[in-house]
Coordinates of C-alpha atoms and ligand atoms in Angstrom, one line a residue:
M16 CA -18.6 -2.6 -11.1
R17 CA -22.3 -3.5 -10.7
E18 CA -24.9 -1.0 -9.5
L19 CA -25.3 -1.7 -5.8
R20 CA -28.4 -1.8 -3.8
R21 CA -27.5 -5.1 -2.3
K22 CA -26.5 -6.4 1.1
C23 CA -23.2 -7.7 2.3
S24 CA -23.1 -11.5 1.7
L25 CA -21.6 -11.9 5.2
C26 CA -23.4 -9.6 7.5
G27 CA -26.4 -8.2 5.6
K28 CA -25.3 -4.5 6.0
E29 CA -25.3 -2.3 2.9
A30 CA -22.7 -3.5 0.4
V31 CA -20.1 -1.2 -1.1
V32 CA -18.7 -3.6 -3.7
Y33 CA -19.5 -6.8 -5.6
I34 CA -16.5 -9.1 -6.2
P35 CA -17.5 -11.1 -9.3
Y36 CA -14.8 -13.8 -9.0
Q37 CA -16.2 -14.6 -5.5
R38 CA -19.8 -13.9 -6.3
R39 CA -20.0 -12.0 -3.1
Y40 CA -21.1 -8.5 -2.0
Y41 CA -19.2 -6.9 0.8
C42 CA -19.8 -4.1 3.2
K43 CA -16.9 -1.7 4.0
E44 CA -15.7 -3.8 7.0
H45 CA -15.9 -7.1 5.2
F46 CA -14.3 -5.8 2.1
I47 CA -11.3 -4.5 4.1
E48 CA -11.1 -7.9 5.9
F49 CA -11.4 -9.7 2.6
L50 CA -8.5 -7.7 1.0
V51 CA -6.2 -8.1 4.1
N52 CA -6.9 -11.9 4.0
K53 CA -6.2 -12.0 0.3
V54 CA -2.7 -10.5 0.8
R55 CA -2.2 -12.9 3.8
S56 CA -2.9 -15.8 1.5
T57 CA -0.6 -14.4 -1.2
I58 CA 2.2 -14.1 1.3
K59 CA 1.7 -17.7 2.4
R60 CA 1.2 -19.1 -1.1
Y61 CA 4.5 -17.7 -2.4
K62 CA 6.3 -17.7 1.0
L63 CA 7.1 -14.0 0.6
I64 CA 7.7 -13.2 4.3
R65 CA 9.3 -15.3 7.1
S66 CA 9.2 -14.8 10.8
R67 CA 11.6 -12.0 12.0
D68 CA 12.0 -10.6 8.5
K69 CA 12.6 -6.8 8.2
V70 CA 10.4 -5.6 5.5
L71 CA 11.1 -2.3 3.9
V72 CA 8.2 -0.8 1.9
A73 CA 9.0 1.4 -1.1
L74 CA 6.5 4.3 -0.9
S75 CA 5.9 6.5 -3.9
G76 CA 3.0 8.5 -2.6
G77 CA 0.6 6.6 -4.9
K78 CA -2.3 4.4 -3.8
D79 CA -0.8 1.0 -4.4
S80 CA 2.3 1.4 -2.1
A81 CA 0.1 3.2 0.5
V82 CA -2.4 0.3 0.6
L83 CA 0.5 -2.2 0.7
L84 CA 1.9 -0.4 3.8
D85 CA -1.4 -0.3 5.5
I86 CA -2.1 -4.0 4.9
L87 CA 1.4 -5.2 5.8
L88 CA 1.1 -3.3 9.1
K89 CA -2.1 -5.2 9.8
L90 CA -0.3 -8.5 9.1
S91 CA 3.0 -7.8 10.8
S92 CA 2.1 -9.5 14.1
Y93 CA 0.5 -12.5 12.4
F94 CA 3.7 -13.2 10.4
N95 CA 6.0 -11.7 13.1
F96 CA 8.0 -9.3 11.0
K97 CA 9.2 -5.7 11.3
L98 CA 8.2 -2.9 9.0
A99 CA 9.7 0.4 7.8
A100 CA 9.3 2.6 4.8
V101 CA 11.5 4.4 2.3
H102 CA 10.8 7.2 -0.2
I103 CA 13.0 8.4 -2.9
D104 CA 12.6 12.2 -3.4
L105 CA 13.5 12.8 -7.1
G106 CA 13.3 16.5 -6.9
I107 CA 10.8 16.8 -9.7
G108 CA 9.2 20.2 -8.7
N109 CA 5.7 20.2 -7.2
F110 CA 5.2 16.6 -7.9
S111 CA 8.0 15.5 -5.7
D112 CA 7.2 18.1 -3.0
E113 CA 3.6 16.8 -2.8
S114 CA 4.8 13.1 -2.8
R115 CA 7.2 13.9 0.0
E116 CA 4.5 15.4 2.2
I117 CA 2.0 12.6 1.4
V118 CA 4.4 9.8 2.3
K119 CA 5.1 11.5 5.6
E120 CA 1.4 11.6 6.3
Q121 CA 0.9 8.0 5.2
T122 CA 3.5 6.8 7.6
K123 CA 2.7 9.1 10.5
R124 CA -0.9 8.0 10.7
L125 CA 0.3 4.3 10.9
G126 CA 3.3 5.0 13.2
V127 CA 5.8 3.5 10.7
N128 CA 9.3 4.8 10.5
L129 CA 10.2 6.4 7.2
V130 CA 13.5 7.3 5.6
I131 CA 13.5 9.8 2.8
V132 CA 16.4 9.9 0.3
A133 CA 16.7 13.0 -1.8
V134 CA 18.4 12.7 -5.2
N135 CA 19.2 16.4 -5.0
E136 CA 21.0 16.1 -1.7
I137 CA 23.2 13.2 -2.8
L138 CA 24.1 14.3 -6.3
G139 CA 23.5 18.1 -6.1
I140 CA 21.2 17.9 -9.1
D141 CA 17.6 16.6 -9.5
L142 CA 16.4 13.7 -11.6
T143 CA 15.4 15.9 -14.6
E144 CA 18.9 17.5 -14.7
L145 CA 20.6 14.1 -14.3
S146 CA 18.6 12.6 -17.2
R147 CA 19.2 15.6 -19.4
K148 CA 23.0 15.5 -18.8
A149 CA 23.1 11.7 -19.2
R150 CA 21.0 12.1 -22.4
R151 CA 18.6 9.4 -21.3
P152 CA 14.8 9.6 -21.1
P153 CA 13.8 10.8 -17.6
C154 CA 11.7 7.6 -16.9
S155 CA 14.5 5.2 -17.6
T156 CA 17.0 7.3 -15.6
C157 CA 14.4 7.4 -12.8
G158 CA 14.0 3.6 -12.9
L159 CA 17.7 3.1 -12.7
V160 CA 18.3 5.6 -9.9
K161 CA 15.3 4.3 -7.8
R162 CA 16.4 0.7 -8.2
Y163 CA 19.9 1.5 -7.0
L164 CA 18.9 3.7 -4.1
L165 CA 16.1 1.4 -2.9
N166 CA 18.5 -1.6 -2.9
L167 CA 21.2 0.5 -1.1
V168 CA 18.8 1.7 1.6
A169 CA 17.6 -1.9 2.0
L170 CA 21.1 -3.3 2.3
T171 CA 22.4 -0.5 4.6
S172 CA 19.4 -0.7 6.9
G173 CA 19.6 -4.4 7.3
A174 CA 16.3 -5.1 5.6
S175 CA 15.7 -8.7 4.5
K176 CA 12.9 -7.9 2.0
L177 CA 12.0 -4.9 -0.1
A178 CA 8.3 -4.7 -0.7
L179 CA 6.9 -3.2 -3.9
G180 CA 3.4 -2.1 -4.7
H181 CA 2.8 -3.7 -8.1
N182 CA -0.7 -5.1 -8.4
A183 CA -2.2 -8.0 -10.5
D184 CA -3.2 -5.6 -13.4
D185 CA 0.3 -4.2 -13.6
I186 CA 1.9 -7.6 -13.7
M187 CA -0.5 -9.0 -16.3
A188 CA -0.1 -6.0 -18.6
Y189 CA 3.8 -6.2 -18.4
S190 CA 3.7 -9.9 -19.1
F191 CA 1.3 -9.7 -22.0
K192 CA 3.4 -6.9 -23.4
S193 CA 6.4 -9.2 -23.2
F194 CA 4.5 -11.9 -25.1
L195 CA 3.2 -9.6 -27.7
T196 CA 6.5 -8.0 -28.4
Q197 CA 8.3 -11.3 -27.9
D198 CA 10.8 -9.4 -25.7
L199 CA 11.0 -12.1 -23.1
R200 CA 14.2 -10.9 -21.4
Y201 CA 12.6 -9.5 -18.3
I202 CA 9.7 -11.9 -18.0
S203 CA 11.5 -13.9 -15.3
K204 CA 11.5 -10.8 -13.2
L205 CA 7.7 -10.6 -13.1
G206 CA 7.2 -13.1 -10.4
A207 CA 5.9 -12.4 -6.9
F208 CA 9.4 -12.3 -5.5
T209 CA 13.1 -12.3 -6.4
E210 CA 15.7 -13.9 -4.2
S211 CA 18.3 -11.9 -2.2
I212 CA 21.9 -12.1 -3.3
E213 CA 24.3 -12.0 -0.3
R214 CA 25.6 -8.5 0.3
L215 CA 24.6 -7.4 -3.2
A216 CA 20.8 -7.3 -3.5
V217 CA 17.9 -7.5 -1.1
G218 CA 15.1 -9.8 -2.3
R219 CA 12.0 -8.0 -3.6
I220 CA 8.5 -9.1 -2.9
R221 CA 5.1 -8.1 -4.4
P222 CA 2.5 -8.9 -1.8
L223 CA -0.2 -7.2 -4.0
Y224 CA 0.5 -9.8 -6.7
E225 CA -3.1 -11.1 -6.7
V226 CA -4.8 -7.9 -5.8
Y227 CA -6.8 -6.2 -8.6
E228 CA -6.3 -2.5 -9.3
F229 CA -9.9 -1.6 -8.5
E230 CA -9.5 -3.3 -5.1
T231 CA -6.5 -1.1 -4.1
K232 CA -8.4 2.0 -5.3
L233 CA -11.5 1.1 -3.2
Y234 CA -9.5 0.2 -0.2
A235 CA -7.6 3.5 -0.2
R236 CA -10.9 5.4 -0.7
L237 CA -12.8 3.5 2.1
L238 CA -9.9 4.1 4.6
D239 CA -9.3 7.7 3.5
I240 CA -5.7 7.0 2.8
P241 CA -4.0 10.2 1.6
V242 CA -2.5 9.8 -1.9
V243 CA -0.7 12.1 -4.4
K244 CA -3.1 14.0 -6.6
S245 CA -0.6 15.4 -9.2
R246 CA 1.2 13.4 -11.8
C247 CA 4.9 13.3 -12.6
P248 CA 5.4 15.8 -15.5
H249 CA 7.6 13.2 -17.2
F250 CA 4.9 10.6 -17.2
R251 CA 3.9 9.5 -20.7
P252 CA 1.1 6.9 -20.8
N253 CA 2.3 3.7 -22.3
Q254 CA -0.5 3.2 -24.9
M255 CA 0.1 -0.5 -25.3
E256 CA -0.1 -1.2 -21.5
I257 CA -3.3 0.9 -21.3
E258 CA -4.9 -1.1 -24.1
L259 CA -3.7 -4.4 -22.7
K260 CA -5.2 -3.6 -19.3
K261 CA -8.5 -2.8 -20.9
I262 CA -8.5 -6.0 -22.9
I263 CA -7.5 -8.0 -19.9
N264 CA -10.3 -6.5 -17.8
D265 CA -12.9 -7.1 -20.6
I266 CA -11.9 -10.8 -20.5
E267 CA -12.0 -10.8 -16.7
Q268 CA -15.6 -9.5 -16.9
E269 CA -16.6 -12.4 -19.1
R270 CA -14.6 -14.9 -17.1
P271 CA -14.3 -13.7 -13.5
G272 CA -11.2 -15.0 -11.8
M273 CA -9.2 -15.3 -15.1
K274 CA -6.5 -12.9 -13.8
L275 CA -6.0 -14.9 -10.6
S276 CA -5.7 -18.1 -12.5
F277 CA -3.3 -16.7 -15.0
L278 CA -1.0 -15.3 -12.3
R279 CA -0.9 -18.5 -10.4
K280 CA -0.1 -20.6 -13.5
F281 CA 2.4 -17.9 -14.6
M282 CA 4.2 -18.2 -11.3
R283 CA 4.3 -22.0 -11.6
N284 CA 5.8 -21.7 -15.2
L285 CA 8.1 -18.8 -14.5
K286 CA 11.3 -21.0 -14.4
E287 CA 10.5 -22.2 -17.9
Y288 CA 11.0 -18.7 -19.3
P289 CA 14.5 -17.4 -20.3
E290 CA 16.4 -15.7 -17.6
I291 CA 18.7 -12.8 -18.2
K292 CA 22.0 -14.6 -18.4
G293 CA 25.2 -12.9 -17.3
R294 CA 27.6 -12.7 -14.5
I295 CA 26.8 -11.1 -11.1
V296 CA 29.8 -9.3 -9.8
P297 CA 30.3 -6.4 -7.4
C298 CA 30.8 -3.0 -9.0
K299 CA 34.5 -2.1 -8.7
Y300 CA 33.6 1.4 -7.6
C301 CA 30.9 0.9 -5.1
G302 CA 30.6 -2.9 -4.5
M303 CA 26.9 -3.0 -5.5
I304 CA 25.4 -5.5 -7.9
S305 CA 26.5 -5.3 -11.6
S306 CA 27.0 -7.6 -14.5
T307 CA 30.1 -6.0 -16.0
G308 CA 32.1 -4.8 -12.9
E309 CA 30.6 -1.4 -13.1
C310 CA 27.0 -0.9 -11.9
S311 CA 24.6 1.2 -14.0
F312 CA 24.5 4.0 -11.3
C313 CA 28.3 4.4 -11.4
R314 CA 28.2 4.3 -15.2
I315 CA 25.6 7.0 -15.5
T316 CA 27.2 9.2 -12.8
R317 CA 30.6 8.8 -14.4
K318 CA 29.2 10.0 -17.7
V319 CA 27.6 13.1 -16.0
F320 CA 30.1 14.0 -13.3
G321 CA 33.3 12.6 -14.8
K322 CA 33.6 10.2 -11.9
P323 CA 31.4 7.3 -10.5
M324 CA 29.4 8.5 -7.5
G325 CA 28.4 5.1 -6.1
S326 CA 30.8 5.0 -3.2
K327 CA 30.0 8.6 -2.2
V328 CA 26.3 7.8 -2.1
K329 CA 27.1 4.7 0.0
E330 CA 29.0 6.9 2.5
Y331 CA 26.0 9.3 2.5
M332 CA 23.6 6.4 3.2
N333 CA 25.7 5.0 6.0
K334 CA 25.6 8.4 7.7
L335 CA 21.9 8.9 7.0
L336 CA 21.0 5.6 8.6
K337 CA 23.6 5.4 11.3
D338 CA 21.6 6.5 14.3
K339 CA 18.2 6.1 12.8
I340 CA 16.0 3.6 14.4
L341 CA 14.1 2.4 11.4
W342 CA 12.4 -0.8 12.4
Y343 CA 9.0 -0.7 13.8
S344 CA 8.4 -3.5 16.3
Ligands
FES20 FE1 10.1 8.7 -12.3 FE2 8.4 10.4 -13.2 S1 8.3 9.3 -11.4 S2 10.3 10.0 -14.0
ZN21 ZN1 -20.5 -7.2 6.0
ZN22 ZN1 28.8 1.2 -8.6

């Protein structure tokens, strides 16, 4: 970012940021307005939200999902949708305790209803223990469990969209990694949305698709949004993604707007990339989405507990959400 002693291009107040691809300086108020408008345009461009949608935001405690919730709330009356939030408590020591408190704070200050689902409470063991017993790396177990539980909360609560906080830098790094390794299997999943599948999967949307990482950082800082300070102890930096982000940002510096133009073209070409082929069938144990008749959650819990836990978790979720008024109107 450029050294600032400049004035906002819109109002002449002191600027807090320069946005190179716009060739504009913004003061605090105009930067916030700019970012909210950017997300509004993204939602329109990719038709992410319809009138009367119920949008469930997955909150991790980090800055991206917190900024997403803040901006979606500001846009909820414009698009006429309802909003609620969900957090998966993985039970990973202090990190999860802190995340849990932070997401409560994030939602309380905005008046958005939150549902917390604790892995410990439904399975009797935490994520670390589950991954150890399943002999899988914690991060891949975590991804599997979170995907399952988020989809289950979304389906049970009647959400029509599940909103995720991935930003432009994340998506670009993932897609470049797919090109470099020529592992194109998941590339079709890197769009701004996935479609819902009746009774099996709630469509996912990424409203921060065109928002740069430095923009969410600045937005969170300017609005004093509380975010988790500690890091998950299982976190291992993915060296290739870090390097790719750096290279991408170097190119962006030379050619401001390159990321935006890449993402828009990428979205247009997405259907040309290979899709993961396979059947979509309900899991015979829990009725959730699977490709083999047994979902990955039932498979992993069967390995660990000797029986699939999907249907038990479904019952738990029905009880948890039964009398909960989740939807903010
Ligand atoms: Fe999932 Fe660390 S947050 S393993
Ligand atoms: Zn201004
Ligand atoms: Zn299942």
